[in-house]
C-alpha cells in the first residue's frame, strides 16, 4: 500500500510532531516515559502511513489554524441559538431537510464539511451520499445557503482545493 | 481574579448543559433533539473545559482538558450524523410544524 513515489516527508513530520505533542500531553511530561513513547510514536506513524496509502488529501496547517476562530465563534452562535429555542416557552421550530449538492471532492473534505455543518446554527449533517449532503434544519427560515457555501469554501481552503470553478473532472 | 473568571466560565457551561438537556426532553423528534445535544452540549463542555483549564496546575493538564474537548466534539459530530442517518433509514417520524412540540410543562 505504501508507494515510494507518493511518499512525502513533510506530512510525515507533521504527523510525528502531532504524536509527540500528544504523548507529552498524556504522559504529563514524565521524562522516563519517553522510552516507551518514542517507540509507540514510530509505530503509530508507520501504521498511519499503511492505513491511508498515497491517496491522502493533505490538510494545510495554516489554513486549519485560521479555521479555529471561525469554528469557535460559529459553535457558540449555534449553541446560543439552540439554547434559546430550548428555553423559549413556545419553542420556535420549523424543522425540514435539505439536500445540499457538494462541490467538495469525496473523502476527507466531504467528511470534514459534514462534521462542521453540525456546528453552524440550526444545521445538522444527516448523511453523505455521492456529491450531496443531507442536512437537517432546526428552522428552515433561518438557514442561509450563502452561509453553507461560505463554510464549504473554508473547508476547500483547508485542503487546498479550488471549488470556485465548475468541477467536471472530479 | 482567575478563580472568579473560572467560576463564571463553568457557570456559563452549566447553562448550556441545561439547555441541551431541556432540548432533548422538549424537542419534538429525534432529529431536532440531536441539534440540542450536539450543539448545546459541545458549547457547554467548551466553557467547562475553559474554566477548568484556568484551574489546571500544569500546562500538560490544561492541554489534556483541551484534548478531551476536541475528542468529545469529534465523537459527537460523528455519532450525531450516524444517529440521524439510522433514524432516516428506519423512517422515524419527522416533525414538520412547530405545533408538534407539546412540551412537558
Tab-separated table of N, CA, C and O in Angstrom, chain A residues 105-150:
chain	number	residue	atom	x	y	z
A	105	UNK	N	-14.668	17.474	-3.189
A	105	UNK	CA	-14.476	16.088	-3.626
A	105	UNK	C	-14.735	15.097	-2.486
A	105	UNK	O	-14.648	15.469	-1.307
A	106	UNK	N	-15.040	13.854	-2.852
A	106	UNK	CA	-15.293	12.813	-1.864
A	106	UNK	C	-14.050	12.569	-1.014
A	106	UNK	O	-12.940	12.915	-1.415
A	107	UNK	N	-14.243	11.959	0.129
A	107	UNK	CA	-13.132	11.674	1.032
A	107	UNK	C	-13.098	12.648	2.192
A	107	UNK	O	-14.138	13.155	2.613
A	108	UNK	N	-11.886	12.920	2.663
A	108	UNK	CA	-11.736	13.781	3.827
A	108	UNK	C	-12.453	15.125	3.741
A	108	UNK	O	-13.093	15.542	4.704
A	109	UNK	N	-12.341	15.866	2.592
A	109	UNK	CA	-13.011	17.172	2.551
A	109	UNK	C	-14.521	17.084	2.804
A	109	UNK	O	-15.072	17.882	3.554
A	110	UNK	N	-15.174	16.092	2.197
A	110	UNK	CA	-16.621	15.956	2.399
A	110	UNK	C	-16.950	15.594	3.840
A	110	UNK	O	-17.902	16.115	4.420
A	111	UNK	N	-16.168	14.691	4.423
A	111	UNK	CA	-16.417	14.280	5.806
A	111	UNK	C	-16.189	15.457	6.759
A	111	UNK	O	-16.975	15.694	7.677
A	112	UNK	N	-15.131	16.207	6.496
A	112	UNK	CA	-14.832	17.393	7.311
A	112	UNK	C	-15.997	18.380	7.235
A	112	UNK	O	-16.446	18.912	8.253
A	113	UNK	N	-16.518	18.591	6.028
A	113	UNK	CA	-17.643	19.513	5.849
A	113	UNK	C	-18.886	19.000	6.577
A	113	UNK	O	-19.557	19.745	7.299
A	114	UNK	N	-19.174	17.700	6.420
A	114	UNK	CA	-20.359	17.118	7.066
A	114	UNK	C	-20.287	17.281	8.589
A	114	UNK	O	-21.296	17.550	9.236
A	115	UNK	N	-19.073	17.135	9.133
A	115	UNK	CA	-18.917	17.275	10.582
A	115	UNK	C	-19.063	18.721	11.035
A	115	UNK	O	-19.635	18.979	12.091
A	116	UNK	N	-18.538	19.649	10.255
A	116	UNK	CA	-18.579	21.041	10.703
A	116	UNK	C	-19.925	21.712	10.415
A	116	UNK	O	-20.251	22.701	11.048
A	117	UNK	N	-20.706	21.142	9.485
A	117	UNK	CA	-22.040	21.686	9.232
A	117	UNK	C	-22.870	21.645	10.523
A	117	UNK	O	-23.662	22.541	10.805
A	118	UNK	N	-22.618	20.612	11.325
A	118	UNK	CA	-23.371	20.456	12.560
A	118	UNK	C	-23.071	21.556	13.573
A	118	UNK	O	-23.777	21.694	14.558
A	119	UNK	N	-22.006	22.333	13.332
A	119	UNK	CA	-21.695	23.394	14.285
A	119	UNK	C	-22.388	24.698	13.936
A	119	UNK	O	-22.669	25.511	14.797
A	120	UNK	N	-22.710	24.903	12.658
A	120	UNK	CA	-23.404	26.124	12.259
A	120	UNK	C	-24.775	26.165	12.925
A	120	UNK	O	-25.385	25.136	13.151
A	121	UNK	N	-25.271	27.359	13.215
A	121	UNK	CA	-26.568	27.450	13.871
A	121	UNK	C	-27.664	26.789	13.041
A	121	UNK	O	-27.819	27.102	11.866
A	122	UNK	N	-28.369	25.830	13.637
A	122	UNK	CA	-29.560	25.278	13.016
A	122	UNK	C	-29.383	24.219	11.957
A	122	UNK	O	-30.367	23.776	11.375
A	123	UNK	N	-28.133	23.800	11.678
A	123	UNK	CA	-27.961	22.753	10.672
A	123	UNK	C	-27.272	21.537	11.274
A	123	UNK	O	-26.450	21.655	12.173
A	124	UNK	N	-27.630	20.349	10.761
A	124	UNK	CA	-27.063	19.105	11.261
A	124	UNK	C	-26.827	18.164	10.088
A	124	UNK	O	-27.757	17.909	9.311
A	125	UNK	N	-25.600	17.682	9.917
A	125	UNK	CA	-25.315	16.712	8.873
A	125	UNK	C	-26.072	15.419	9.155
A	125	UNK	O	-26.037	14.921	10.266
A	126	UNK	N	-26.779	14.898	8.147
A	126	UNK	CA	-27.574	13.689	8.367
A	126	UNK	C	-27.292	12.665	7.284
A	126	UNK	O	-28.191	11.973	6.828
A	127	UNK	N	-26.039	12.569	6.859
A	127	UNK	CA	-25.674	11.517	5.928
A	127	UNK	C	-25.181	12.023	4.584
A	127	UNK	O	-25.804	12.868	3.964
A	128	UNK	N	-24.023	11.501	4.165
A	128	UNK	CA	-23.458	11.830	2.868
A	128	UNK	C	-23.906	10.803	1.851
A	128	UNK	O	-23.896	9.602	2.106
A	129	UNK	N	-24.348	11.283	0.677
A	129	UNK	CA	-24.480	10.370	-0.459
A	129	UNK	C	-23.558	10.963	-1.508
A	129	UNK	O	-22.990	12.021	-1.278
A	130	UNK	N	-23.417	10.316	-2.667
A	130	UNK	CA	-22.390	10.836	-3.557
A	130	UNK	C	-22.692	12.263	-4.010
A	130	UNK	O	-23.736	12.572	-4.553
A	131	UNK	N	-21.736	13.151	-3.744
A	131	UNK	CA	-21.768	14.567	-4.117
A	131	UNK	C	-22.949	15.346	-3.542
A	131	UNK	O	-23.326	16.381	-4.089
A	132	UNK	N	-23.542	14.877	-2.452
A	132	UNK	CA	-24.586	15.654	-1.788
A	132	UNK	C	-24.586	15.318	-0.302
A	132	UNK	O	-24.239	14.210	0.105
A	133	UNK	N	-24.946	16.308	0.503
A	133	UNK	CA	-25.061	16.088	1.945
A	133	UNK	C	-26.494	16.366	2.355
A	133	UNK	O	-27.069	17.400	2.029
A	134	UNK	N	-27.076	15.395	3.057
A	134	UNK	CA	-28.413	15.575	3.597
A	134	UNK	C	-28.286	16.404	4.876
A	134	UNK	O	-27.568	16.024	5.782
A	135	UNK	N	-28.940	17.555	4.908
A	135	UNK	CA	-28.829	18.448	6.061
A	135	UNK	C	-30.187	18.612	6.719
A	135	UNK	O	-31.189	18.866	6.040
A	136	UNK	N	-30.218	18.410	8.040
A	136	UNK	CA	-31.455	18.676	8.767
A	136	UNK	C	-31.385	20.084	9.356
A	136	UNK	O	-30.387	20.458	9.951
A	137	UNK	N	-32.480	20.842	9.147
A	137	UNK	CA	-32.508	22.214	9.642
A	137	UNK	C	-33.506	22.338	10.782
A	137	UNK	O	-34.627	21.837	10.701
A	138	UNK	N	-33.063	23.016	11.836
A	138	UNK	CA	-33.920	23.205	13.003
A	138	UNK	C	-35.039	24.190	12.663
A	138	UNK	O	-36.159	24.066	13.134
A	139	UNK	N	-34.678	25.164	11.824
A	139	UNK	CA	-35.641	26.181	11.428
A	139	UNK	C	-35.264	26.623	10.016
A	139	UNK	O	-34.312	27.370	9.816
A	140	UNK	N	-36.017	26.119	9.021
A	140	UNK	CA	-35.593	26.351	7.632
A	140	UNK	C	-35.675	27.815	7.236
A	140	UNK	O	-35.103	28.224	6.234
A	141	UNK	N	-36.381	28.623	8.028
A	141	UNK	CA	-36.467	30.045	7.681
A	141	UNK	C	-35.208	30.810	8.089
A	141	UNK	O	-34.984	31.923	7.632
A	142	UNK	N	-34.387	30.191	8.972
A	142	UNK	CA	-33.205	30.923	9.452
A	142	UNK	C	-31.894	30.394	8.881
A	142	UNK	O	-30.833	30.911	9.194
A	143	UNK	N	-31.976	29.345	8.042
A	143	UNK	CA	-30.749	28.799	7.455
A	143	UNK	C	-30.482	29.485	6.117
A	143	UNK	O	-31.376	29.602	5.292
A	144	UNK	N	-29.251	29.947	5.917
A	144	UNK	CA	-28.950	30.581	4.636
A	144	UNK	C	-27.961	29.746	3.838
A	144	UNK	O	-26.990	29.225	4.370
A	145	UNK	N	-28.273	29.601	2.546
A	145	UNK	CA	-27.400	28.841	1.655
A	145	UNK	C	-26.039	29.503	1.539
A	145	UNK	O	-25.021	28.834	1.423
A	146	UNK	N	-26.031	30.837	1.599
A	146	UNK	CA	-24.774	31.573	1.487
A	146	UNK	C	-23.822	31.176	2.612
A	146	UNK	O	-22.616	31.038	2.402
A	147	UNK	N	-24.403	30.954	3.782
A	147	UNK	CA	-23.590	30.574	4.935
A	147	UNK	C	-22.980	29.184	4.727
A	147	UNK	O	-21.811	28.958	5.025
A	148	UNK	N	-23.793	28.270	4.187
A	148	UNK	CA	-23.296	26.917	3.900
A	148	UNK	C	-22.208	26.975	2.832
A	148	UNK	O	-21.195	26.277	2.925
A	149	UNK	N	-22.418	27.819	1.803
A	149	UNK	CA	-21.410	27.972	0.754
A	149	UNK	C	-20.097	28.496	1.322
A	149	UNK	O	-19.020	28.065	0.927
A	150	UNK	N	-20.231	29.437	2.253
A	150	UNK	CA	-19.026	30.007	2.874
A	150	UNK	C	-18.249	28.936	3.635
A	150	UNK	O	-17.031	28.842	3.534
